Amino acid sequence: ESEDLDSDQRARVEQLFAREYPILTAKKRLNAIAKDVVWHFCNRGYKGKGMFIALDKLTAVKMYDLITKHWRKYVEQLEKEISKGKYGDQELLEKGRELKWIKETEICVVVSSEQNEIQKFQKWGLDIEPHREKMNSQDLETRFKDENDPFRFVIVCAMWITGFNVPTLSTLYLDKPLKSHTLMQAIARANRISEGKNNGLIVDYIETYTALLDALAIYGSGGEEGGGTGGEIPEPPVKPKEELIKQLEEALEATATFLQDEVNFDLQELINADGLHKLAAMEKAVNAVYTNDETKRKFQILAREVFKKYKALQPDKVLNQYAPRKNAIDVIYTAIEDNIESADVADIMRKIQNVVDESIENMIAEPSHNEEKIIDLSGLNFDLLEQYFLKTKNKNIAVQSLKDKVEKQLKRMVERNPLTVDYYERYQEIIEEYNRGKDEVVIKETFRKLIELVNSYSKEEADTKREGLTDEQKAIFDILRHGKKLEEKEKNEVKKISIELLNELKKDKLRVERWSEKSVTAAAVFTTVSKTLFETLPYPTYQTDDIDLKTNLVYEHLKHQYFGGGVSIYGEY
């Protein structure tokens, strides 16, 4: 194939592989490789693009036929497994997504054209026409570079090996003898950086690692023969799989050591536990990690490193020996991430999160149109909660569960009404104190202060409801009354102004799409606010300077909370 190799390379290949060619292209060998490629490609962790480098054009088309044959068999087998009902709900969902991805995946051959190629391929019982038609009618290069395009696997023999940059190309299946610069360029295809990609992987069916080291001695530093400096060979851009395994072992050991040394939990206890004992061990592990926010963050970082290294090695069977430790870490991590949708972790997480939920009555307030469900902590049964806290061994979990719910509610409050920021600042002070200490006294004190904080803002929320104000009306009312000591009569007047001003603006001006970006509409909103406040706010409590300030504050609030088109942070109107 003169289009594939230069004259020197061709002569070398003919000399070295004249006797090996029939062996390398034997149908039994290619069939075994095709089956292995399909299994490996479909079971990887990072689902990047794949490239198979075949010996020549004829072999490329042969491999397409064999790979697609085994691809169909793999799909049939997976469909059969799914239909047997052997999977739980979560695993069934994951297998369904996997099947969809495999069925959508498109495999293409990309080789250069030559004269009389149709007849040449026909002599070998092969059909190049459908491949050539696709190569001529579609921009396959652009499609392959698009990470969202279902064209995910390409078979080549010379094209795209050099000077072709696809960051999401993660797996290179190599079945062609390559030398020197061409080999290094080919391997570089899988070495590009992409989000979620830990490394590229070379699956070598032809044993080229020794050739790569030879190439590095020549091209490693200077890019041409003799280009190295001081006779040193640079670090290879591709390393044996054993190095990835070593990195995984180190990540697992670092995580286990952290659990043992810093939060006093033995990971082996969770691995060895079974039945109800596993649930108890899991709760103990989560409680340990929840010692404070810093220990939680550190564990999450270490666990993610384990998952990254583990994923990079999938689907290698060597992972079987590391699965128990990885799975134990995964269970703890999933619980902490509150990923209650995951398989068996669902029941465990419900139990942990319900440490607080079991003591809450009427927790969920009915959502308004197009709003998410709102957690209403004013319904906390504090006596029941305190009884549980005093008797539970897992006090860290109780604190974290309450803390997470308080933080979520406070963030929502501040987002909807910036003047409630004092509550959030107080919450942060409590958590800073909590993170500075690890003993039970600090934990108990944190729990008590959190409950006091909930009591405090729950009382204010109750007062808001009693006054007959919605959250958005209350936000305007708080801006207008902030810094003022109002008599009861004045308070009622300001409350009425807040309601009527907001209703007036929501009728038309705030319904304009992206109103704040349009100078005419923005000016109209500002004028309405200014005119209303000047005419209605009680004098002399509100002086001219006061009204100017309140006008600007109300306008800025409207600009950030009302997006136009009848949509605001509070919902649609």
Coordinates of C-alpha atoms in Angstrom, one line a residue:
E1 CA 0.0 0.0 0.0
S2 CA 2.2 2.8 -1.3
E3 CA -0.4 5.4 0.1
D4 CA 0.1 4.0 3.6
L5 CA 4.0 3.8 3.8
D6 CA 6.9 5.7 2.3
S7 CA 9.3 3.6 0.2
D8 CA 11.8 2.9 3.1
Q9 CA 9.0 1.9 5.5
R10 CA 7.4 -0.2 2.9
A11 CA 10.7 -2.1 2.2
R12 CA 11.3 -2.6 5.9
V13 CA 7.8 -3.9 6.5
E14 CA 8.0 -6.3 3.5
Q15 CA 11.3 -7.5 4.8
L16 CA 10.3 -7.9 8.4
F17 CA 6.7 -9.1 7.9
A18 CA 6.7 -11.0 4.6
R19 CA 6.3 -14.3 6.5
E20 CA 4.2 -12.7 9.4
Y21 CA 1.6 -11.1 7.1
P22 CA -0.5 -14.2 6.6
I23 CA -0.4 -14.8 10.4
L24 CA -1.3 -11.2 11.3
T25 CA -4.3 -11.2 8.9
A26 CA -5.5 -14.7 9.6
K27 CA -9.3 -14.7 10.0
K28 CA -9.2 -16.6 13.4
R29 CA -6.8 -14.0 14.8
L30 CA -8.7 -11.0 13.5
N31 CA -12.0 -12.5 14.7
A32 CA -10.6 -12.9 18.3
I33 CA -9.3 -9.3 18.2
A34 CA -12.7 -8.0 17.0
K35 CA -14.5 -9.7 19.8
D36 CA -12.1 -8.3 22.3
V37 CA -12.3 -4.8 20.9
V38 CA -16.1 -4.8 21.2
W39 CA -16.1 -6.1 24.7
H40 CA -13.4 -3.6 25.8
F41 CA -14.9 -0.6 24.1
C42 CA -18.4 -1.1 25.5
N43 CA -17.2 -1.7 29.1
R44 CA -14.7 1.1 29.5
G45 CA -15.2 3.7 32.3
Y46 CA -14.6 6.9 30.4
K47 CA -16.7 6.6 27.2
G48 CA -14.5 8.5 24.8
K49 CA -13.9 7.9 21.1
G50 CA -12.0 4.9 19.9
M51 CA -9.6 4.3 17.0
F52 CA -8.5 0.9 15.6
I53 CA -5.3 1.0 13.5
A54 CA -5.3 -1.9 11.1
L55 CA -2.4 -3.3 9.1
D56 CA -3.7 -2.1 5.7
K57 CA -6.9 -1.1 3.9
L58 CA -8.0 -4.6 3.2
T59 CA -7.6 -5.5 6.8
A60 CA -9.4 -2.3 7.9
V61 CA -12.5 -3.4 6.0
K62 CA -12.2 -7.0 7.2
M63 CA -12.1 -5.6 10.8
Y64 CA -15.2 -3.5 10.2
D65 CA -17.1 -6.6 9.1
L66 CA -15.9 -8.6 12.1
I67 CA -16.4 -5.8 14.7
T68 CA -19.9 -5.0 13.5
K69 CA -20.7 -8.7 13.6
H70 CA -19.6 -9.0 17.3
W71 CA -21.2 -5.6 18.0
R72 CA -24.6 -7.1 17.0
K73 CA -24.0 -10.2 19.1
Y74 CA -23.1 -8.0 22.1
V75 CA -26.3 -6.0 21.7
E76 CA -28.4 -9.1 21.5
Q77 CA -26.8 -10.5 24.6
L78 CA -27.4 -7.3 26.6
E79 CA -31.0 -7.2 25.4
K80 CA -31.5 -10.8 26.6
E81 CA -30.0 -10.0 30.0
I82 CA -32.2 -7.0 30.4
S83 CA -35.3 -8.9 29.4
K84 CA -34.7 -11.7 32.0
G85 CA -35.4 -9.3 34.8
K86 CA -32.2 -10.1 36.7
Y87 CA -31.4 -6.4 37.5
G88 CA -32.8 -4.1 40.2
D89 CA -34.5 -0.9 39.3
Q90 CA -31.4 1.3 39.4
E91 CA -29.2 -1.2 37.6
L92 CA -31.9 -1.8 35.0
L93 CA -31.9 2.0 34.3
E94 CA -28.1 2.0 33.9
K95 CA -28.2 -1.0 31.6
G96 CA -30.9 0.7 29.6
R97 CA -28.7 3.8 29.2
E98 CA -25.7 1.6 28.2
L99 CA -27.8 -0.3 25.6
K100 CA -29.0 3.0 24.1
W101 CA -25.4 4.3 23.9
I102 CA -24.2 1.1 22.2
K103 CA -27.0 1.1 19.7
E104 CA -26.5 4.7 18.8
T105 CA -22.7 4.3 18.3
E106 CA -21.6 4.5 14.7
I107 CA -18.5 2.7 13.4
C108 CA -16.8 4.0 10.2
V109 CA -13.8 3.0 8.0
V110 CA -11.5 5.9 6.9
V111 CA -8.9 5.0 4.3
S112 CA -7.4 6.8 1.3
S113 CA -8.8 6.0 -2.2
E114 CA -7.0 4.4 -5.0
Q115 CA -7.7 3.4 -8.6
N116 CA -9.7 0.2 -9.2
E117 CA -10.2 -0.2 -5.5
I118 CA -13.7 -1.7 -5.9
Q119 CA -12.4 -4.6 -8.0
K120 CA -9.4 -5.0 -5.7
F121 CA -11.6 -5.4 -2.6
Q122 CA -14.1 -7.6 -4.5
K123 CA -11.3 -10.1 -5.2
W124 CA -11.0 -10.5 -1.4
G125 CA -14.7 -10.8 -1.0
L126 CA -14.9 -7.3 0.5
D127 CA -17.1 -4.3 -0.3
I128 CA -15.4 -0.9 -0.1
E129 CA -18.3 1.0 -1.9
P130 CA -20.5 1.8 1.1
H131 CA -17.5 3.0 3.1
R132 CA -16.2 5.2 0.2
E133 CA -19.7 6.6 -0.3
K134 CA -19.9 7.7 3.4
M135 CA -16.3 9.1 3.2
N136 CA -17.2 11.2 0.2
S137 CA -20.7 12.3 1.3
Q138 CA -20.0 13.2 4.9
D139 CA -17.5 15.3 6.8
L140 CA -16.4 12.4 9.0
E141 CA -13.5 14.3 10.4
T142 CA -15.7 17.0 11.9
R143 CA -18.2 14.4 13.1
F144 CA -15.5 12.4 14.9
K145 CA -14.1 15.5 16.6
D146 CA -17.6 16.3 18.0
E147 CA -17.8 14.6 21.4
N148 CA -21.7 14.6 21.1
D149 CA -21.7 12.9 17.7
P150 CA -22.6 9.1 17.8
F151 CA -19.7 8.5 15.4
R152 CA -17.5 7.1 18.2
F153 CA -15.4 4.4 16.6
V154 CA -13.2 4.6 13.6
I155 CA -11.1 2.0 11.8
V156 CA -8.0 3.4 9.9
C157 CA -4.7 2.2 8.6
A158 CA -2.8 5.4 7.7
M159 CA -5.2 8.4 7.6
W160 CA -5.8 10.3 10.9
I161 CA -2.8 8.6 12.5
T162 CA -0.7 11.8 12.4
G163 CA -1.7 15.5 12.8
F164 CA -5.2 14.7 13.9
N165 CA -6.4 16.2 17.2
V166 CA -9.4 14.7 19.0
P167 CA -9.3 15.4 22.7
T168 CA -12.1 12.9 23.5
L169 CA -10.2 10.1 21.7
S170 CA -9.4 7.9 24.7
T171 CA -8.7 4.4 23.4
L172 CA -6.3 3.4 20.6
Y173 CA -6.4 -0.2 19.4
L174 CA -3.1 -0.9 17.7
D175 CA -2.7 -3.8 15.3
K176 CA -0.1 -2.4 12.9
P177 CA 3.7 -2.4 13.1
L178 CA 4.7 1.3 13.4
K179 CA 8.1 2.8 13.8
S180 CA 9.8 5.9 15.2
H181 CA 8.0 9.2 14.6
T182 CA 4.8 7.6 13.1
L183 CA 4.4 5.5 16.3
M184 CA 4.8 8.5 18.6
Q185 CA 2.4 10.5 16.6
A186 CA -0.2 7.7 16.6
I187 CA 0.1 7.3 20.4
A188 CA -0.3 11.1 20.8
R189 CA -3.8 10.8 19.3
A190 CA -5.0 9.2 22.6
N191 CA -3.0 11.5 24.9
R192 CA -5.0 14.7 24.4
I193 CA -6.6 16.3 27.5
S194 CA -10.3 16.4 27.9
E195 CA -12.8 16.9 30.7
G196 CA -13.4 13.7 32.7
K197 CA -10.6 11.9 30.9
N198 CA -7.8 10.7 33.3
N199 CA -5.6 9.3 30.6
G200 CA -5.6 7.7 27.1
L201 CA -5.3 3.9 26.8
I202 CA -3.3 1.9 24.2
V203 CA -4.6 -1.6 23.6
D204 CA -1.6 -3.2 21.8
Y205 CA -2.2 -6.3 19.8
I206 CA 1.2 -6.1 18.0
E207 CA 3.6 -5.4 20.9
T208 CA 5.0 -2.0 20.0
Y209 CA 6.2 -0.8 23.4
T210 CA 9.8 -1.7 22.7
A211 CA 9.6 0.1 19.4
L212 CA 8.3 3.2 21.2
L213 CA 11.3 3.3 23.6
D214 CA 13.6 3.1 20.5
A215 CA 11.7 5.9 18.9
L216 CA 12.0 8.0 22.0
A217 CA 15.8 7.6 22.0
I218 CA 15.7 9.2 18.5
Y219 CA 12.8 11.7 18.6
G220 CA 12.1 12.3 22.2
S221 CA 13.7 15.7 22.7
G222 CA 14.8 17.2 19.4
G223 CA 12.1 15.9 17.1
E224 CA 14.6 14.4 14.7
E225 CA 17.3 11.8 14.7
G226 CA 20.1 12.6 17.1
G227 CA 18.0 15.3 18.7
G228 CA 18.3 14.1 22.3
T229 CA 20.5 16.0 24.8
G230 CA 23.2 14.3 26.8
G231 CA 22.1 10.9 25.7
E232 CA 19.1 11.0 28.1
I233 CA 15.9 9.4 27.1
P234 CA 12.8 11.5 28.2
E235 CA 10.0 10.0 30.2
P236 CA 7.8 8.0 27.8
P237 CA 4.4 9.6 26.9
V238 CA 2.9 6.1 27.3
K239 CA 3.4 3.9 30.2
P240 CA 2.6 0.3 31.0
K241 CA -0.8 -0.5 32.5
E242 CA 1.0 -1.5 35.8
E243 CA 1.7 2.2 36.5
L244 CA -2.1 3.0 36.5
I245 CA -2.6 0.0 38.8
K246 CA 0.0 1.4 41.1
Q247 CA -1.7 4.8 41.1
L248 CA -5.0 3.1 42.0
E249 CA -3.4 1.2 44.8
E250 CA -1.9 4.5 46.2
A251 CA -5.3 6.3 46.0
L252 CA -7.0 3.4 47.8
E253 CA -4.3 3.3 50.5
A254 CA -4.4 7.1 50.9
T255 CA -8.2 7.0 51.5
A256 CA -8.1 4.1 53.9
T257 CA -5.2 5.8 55.8
F258 CA -7.2 9.0 56.1
L259 CA -10.2 7.2 57.5
Q260 CA -8.1 5.3 60.0
D261 CA -5.8 8.1 61.1
E262 CA -7.9 11.2 60.9
V263 CA -11.5 10.1 61.7
N264 CA -10.8 6.7 63.4
F265 CA -12.7 4.4 61.1
D266 CA -11.3 1.1 59.7
L267 CA -12.5 0.7 56.1
Q268 CA -12.1 -3.1 56.4
E269 CA -14.9 -3.1 59.0
L270 CA -17.3 -2.0 56.3
I271 CA -15.9 -4.4 53.7
N272 CA -16.2 -7.4 56.0
A273 CA -19.7 -6.5 57.4
D274 CA -22.8 -8.2 56.0
G275 CA -26.5 -7.9 56.4
L276 CA -27.7 -5.4 59.0
H277 CA -24.1 -5.2 60.3
K278 CA -23.2 -3.5 56.9
L279 CA -25.8 -0.8 57.5
A280 CA -24.4 -0.1 61.0
A281 CA -20.8 0.0 59.7
M282 CA -21.9 2.3 56.9
E283 CA -23.6 4.7 59.3
K284 CA -20.5 4.6 61.5
A285 CA -18.3 5.4 58.5
V286 CA -20.4 8.4 57.5
N287 CA -20.6 9.6 61.1
A288 CA -16.8 9.5 61.2
V289 CA -16.3 11.4 57.9
Y290 CA -18.8 14.0 59.2
T291 CA -16.5 14.9 62.0
N292 CA -16.5 18.4 60.5
D293 CA -16.7 20.1 57.1
E294 CA -12.9 19.8 56.5
T295 CA -12.9 16.0 57.0
K296 CA -15.9 15.6 54.8
R297 CA -14.2 17.7 52.0
K298 CA -10.9 15.8 52.3
F299 CA -12.7 12.4 52.1
Q300 CA -14.6 13.6 49.0
I301 CA -11.3 14.6 47.2
L302 CA -9.6 11.3 48.1
A303 CA -12.6 9.3 47.0
R304 CA -12.9 11.1 43.7
E305 CA -9.2 10.3 43.0
V306 CA -10.0 6.6 43.6
F307 CA -12.9 6.7 41.2
K308 CA -10.9 8.4 38.5
K309 CA -8.1 5.8 38.7
Y310 CA -10.5 2.9 38.8
K311 CA -12.5 4.3 35.9
A312 CA -9.3 4.7 33.8
L313 CA -8.6 0.9 34.2
Q314 CA -12.1 -0.3 33.3
P315 CA -12.9 -2.9 32.1
D316 CA -9.6 -4.6 33.0
K317 CA -10.2 -7.8 35.0
V318 CA -7.4 -6.8 37.4
L319 CA -10.0 -4.5 39.0
N320 CA -11.7 -7.5 40.6
Q321 CA -9.2 -7.5 43.5
Y322 CA -9.7 -3.7 44.1
A323 CA -13.5 -3.7 43.8
P324 CA -14.3 -4.4 47.5
R325 CA -12.3 -1.4 48.7
K326 CA -13.5 0.9 45.9
N327 CA -17.2 -0.2 46.5
A328 CA -16.9 0.5 50.2
I329 CA -15.5 4.0 49.6
D330 CA -18.2 4.5 46.9
V331 CA -21.0 3.7 49.4
I332 CA -19.7 6.2 51.9
Y333 CA -19.2 8.8 49.2
T334 CA -22.7 8.3 47.7
A335 CA -24.3 8.7 51.1
I336 CA -22.4 11.9 51.8
E337 CA -23.3 13.3 48.4
D338 CA -26.9 12.5 49.2
N339 CA -27.2 10.5 46.0
I340 CA -30.3 8.6 47.2
E341 CA -31.1 7.5 43.6
S342 CA -28.3 5.0 43.6
A343 CA -29.2 1.3 43.8
D344 CA -28.8 -0.2 47.3
V345 CA -27.6 3.0 48.8
A346 CA -31.2 4.4 48.6
D347 CA -32.5 2.7 51.7
I348 CA -29.3 3.5 53.7
M349 CA -29.5 7.1 52.7
R350 CA -33.1 7.5 53.6
K351 CA -32.3 6.1 57.1
I352 CA -29.4 8.5 57.6
Q353 CA -31.2 11.6 56.2
N354 CA -34.3 10.8 58.2
V355 CA -32.3 11.3 61.4
V356 CA -33.8 14.8 61.1
D357 CA -36.8 14.2 58.9
E358 CA -38.4 11.7 61.3
S359 CA -38.9 14.6 63.8
I360 CA -40.3 17.0 61.3
E361 CA -44.1 17.6 60.8
N362 CA -45.4 19.3 57.7
M363 CA -41.9 19.8 56.3
I364 CA -43.0 20.4 52.7
A365 CA -45.0 23.4 51.9
E366 CA -47.1 23.3 48.8
P367 CA -45.2 24.8 45.9
S368 CA -46.6 27.7 43.9
H369 CA -46.8 27.4 40.1
N370 CA -43.5 26.3 38.6
E371 CA -41.7 26.3 42.0
E372 CA -39.7 23.5 43.5
K373 CA -41.0 22.0 46.8
I374 CA -39.9 24.2 49.7
I375 CA -38.6 22.7 53.0
D376 CA -40.3 24.5 55.8
L377 CA -38.2 24.0 59.0
S378 CA -40.8 25.9 61.1
G379 CA -42.5 22.5 61.5
L380 CA -39.6 21.0 63.5
N381 CA -40.6 19.0 66.5
F382 CA -37.7 20.2 68.6
D383 CA -38.4 18.0 71.6
L384 CA -38.5 14.8 69.6
L385 CA -35.4 15.9 67.7
E386 CA -33.5 16.6 70.9
Q387 CA -34.5 13.2 72.3
Y388 CA -33.2 11.5 69.2
F389 CA -30.0 13.5 69.3
L390 CA -29.2 12.6 72.9
K391 CA -29.6 8.9 72.4
T392 CA -28.0 8.4 69.0
K393 CA -24.4 7.3 68.6
N394 CA -24.2 9.1 65.2
K395 CA -24.4 12.7 66.4
N396 CA -22.2 13.9 63.5
I397 CA -24.8 12.6 61.1
A398 CA -27.6 14.4 63.0
V399 CA -25.7 17.7 63.0
Q400 CA -24.9 17.4 59.3
S401 CA -28.4 16.5 58.3
L402 CA -29.8 19.5 60.2
K403 CA -27.0 21.7 59.0
D404 CA -27.6 20.8 55.3
K405 CA -31.3 21.6 55.6
V406 CA -30.7 24.8 57.4
E407 CA -28.1 25.9 54.8
K408 CA -30.4 25.1 51.9
Q409 CA -33.3 27.1 53.5
L410 CA -31.1 30.1 54.4
K411 CA -29.5 30.3 50.9
R412 CA -33.0 30.3 49.5
M413 CA -34.1 33.0 51.9
V414 CA -31.2 35.2 51.1
E415 CA -31.6 34.7 47.4
R416 CA -35.3 35.8 47.6
N417 CA -34.8 38.5 50.2
P418 CA -31.2 39.9 50.6
L419 CA -32.1 41.5 53.9
T420 CA -32.3 38.1 55.6
V421 CA -28.5 37.8 55.1
D422 CA -28.0 38.3 58.9
Y423 CA -29.4 34.8 59.5
Y424 CA -26.9 33.3 57.0
E425 CA -24.0 35.2 58.5
R426 CA -25.0 33.8 62.0
Y427 CA -25.2 30.3 60.5
Q428 CA -21.7 30.7 59.1
E429 CA -20.3 31.7 62.5
I430 CA -21.9 28.6 64.0
I431 CA -20.3 26.3 61.4
E432 CA -16.9 28.0 61.8
E433 CA -17.0 27.2 65.5
Y434 CA -18.1 23.6 64.7
N435 CA -15.2 23.1 62.3
R436 CA -12.7 24.3 64.8
G437 CA -13.6 21.5 67.3
K438 CA -14.1 17.8 67.1
D439 CA -15.2 16.7 70.6
E440 CA -18.8 15.9 71.6
V441 CA -19.2 19.1 73.6
V442 CA -18.7 21.1 70.4
I443 CA -21.1 18.9 68.4
K444 CA -23.8 19.2 71.0
E445 CA -23.3 23.0 71.2
T446 CA -23.5 23.2 67.4
F447 CA -26.8 21.3 67.4
R448 CA -28.3 23.6 70.1
K449 CA -27.2 26.8 68.2
L450 CA -28.6 25.5 64.9
I451 CA -32.0 24.8 66.6
E452 CA -32.0 28.3 68.1
L453 CA -31.3 29.8 64.7
V454 CA -34.1 27.8 63.1
N455 CA -36.4 29.0 65.9
S456 CA -35.4 32.6 65.3
Y457 CA -36.0 32.7 61.5
S458 CA -39.0 30.4 61.8
K459 CA -40.6 33.0 64.1
E460 CA -40.0 35.7 61.5
E461 CA -41.5 33.6 58.7
A462 CA -44.5 33.0 60.9
D463 CA -44.8 36.7 61.5
T464 CA -44.7 37.2 57.7
K465 CA -47.6 34.8 57.1
R466 CA -49.5 36.4 59.9
E467 CA -49.1 39.8 58.2
G468 CA -50.6 38.3 55.0
L469 CA -47.5 38.9 52.9
T470 CA -45.9 36.7 50.3
D471 CA -42.1 36.2 50.1
E472 CA -41.8 38.7 47.2
Q473 CA -44.0 41.3 48.9
K474 CA -42.1 40.8 52.2
A475 CA -38.8 41.5 50.3
I476 CA -40.1 45.0 49.2
F477 CA -41.5 45.7 52.6
D478 CA -38.2 44.8 54.3
I479 CA -36.3 47.2 52.0
L480 CA -38.7 50.0 52.7
R481 CA -38.8 49.6 56.5
H482 CA -35.1 48.8 57.0
G483 CA -33.5 51.3 59.3
K484 CA -36.8 52.9 60.3
K485 CA -38.8 52.7 63.5
L486 CA -42.4 52.7 62.3
E487 CA -45.5 53.3 64.2
E488 CA -48.2 50.7 63.7
K489 CA -50.2 52.9 61.4
E490 CA -47.0 53.7 59.3
K491 CA -46.1 50.1 59.2
N492 CA -49.5 49.2 57.7
E493 CA -49.1 52.0 55.2
V494 CA -45.7 50.8 54.1
K495 CA -47.0 47.3 53.9
K496 CA -49.8 48.4 51.6
I497 CA -47.4 50.4 49.4
S498 CA -45.2 47.3 49.0
I499 CA -48.1 45.2 47.8
E500 CA -49.6 47.8 45.5
L501 CA -46.3 48.9 44.0
L502 CA -45.4 45.3 43.1
N503 CA -48.8 44.5 41.7
E504 CA -48.7 47.6 39.5
L505 CA -45.2 46.8 38.1
K506 CA -46.2 43.1 37.5
K507 CA -49.2 44.1 35.4
D508 CA -47.1 45.2 32.4
K509 CA -43.6 46.7 32.9
L510 CA -42.0 43.6 34.5
R511 CA -43.7 41.4 31.9
V512 CA -41.5 42.8 29.1
E513 CA -38.8 40.3 28.0
R514 CA -35.4 41.3 29.5
W515 CA -36.9 44.6 30.6
S516 CA -33.8 45.7 32.5
E517 CA -31.7 45.6 29.3
K518 CA -34.1 47.9 27.5
S519 CA -33.5 51.5 28.4
V520 CA -37.0 52.7 27.9
T521 CA -38.6 50.0 29.9
A522 CA -35.9 50.2 32.6
A523 CA -36.5 53.9 32.9
A524 CA -40.3 53.4 33.2
V525 CA -39.8 50.9 36.0
F526 CA -37.4 53.3 37.9
T527 CA -39.8 56.2 37.4
T528 CA -42.8 54.2 38.7
V529 CA -40.9 53.2 41.8
S530 CA -39.6 56.7 42.4
K531 CA -43.0 58.4 41.8
T532 CA -44.9 55.9 44.0
L533 CA -42.5 56.2 46.9
F534 CA -42.4 60.0 46.8
E535 CA -46.1 60.2 46.7
T536 CA -47.0 57.6 49.3
L537 CA -44.3 56.9 51.9
P538 CA -45.2 58.6 55.2
Y539 CA -43.7 62.0 55.8
P540 CA -41.6 63.1 57.9
T541 CA -40.5 59.6 58.7
Y542 CA -39.2 59.3 55.1
Q543 CA -37.2 62.4 53.9
T544 CA -36.1 63.1 50.3
D545 CA -32.7 61.4 50.8
D546 CA -34.5 58.4 52.3
I547 CA -36.8 58.0 49.3
D548 CA -33.9 58.4 46.9
L549 CA -32.1 55.6 48.7
K550 CA -35.1 53.3 48.9
T551 CA -35.9 53.9 45.2
N552 CA -32.5 52.7 44.2
L553 CA -32.6 49.7 46.5
V554 CA -36.0 48.6 45.3
Y555 CA -35.0 49.1 41.6
E556 CA -31.8 47.0 42.1
H557 CA -33.9 44.3 43.8
L558 CA -36.4 44.2 40.9
K559 CA -33.5 44.1 38.3
H560 CA -32.0 41.1 39.9
Q561 CA -35.1 39.1 40.9
Y562 CA -37.5 39.8 38.0
F563 CA -36.1 38.6 34.6
G564 CA -39.0 39.7 32.4
G565 CA -41.5 37.8 30.4
G566 CA -43.5 37.1 33.5
V567 CA -40.7 35.1 35.2
S568 CA -39.0 35.9 38.5
I569 CA -37.0 34.1 41.1
Y570 CA -40.3 33.6 42.9
G571 CA -41.9 31.8 40.0
E572 CA -44.1 32.9 37.1
Y573 CA -46.6 35.8 37.3

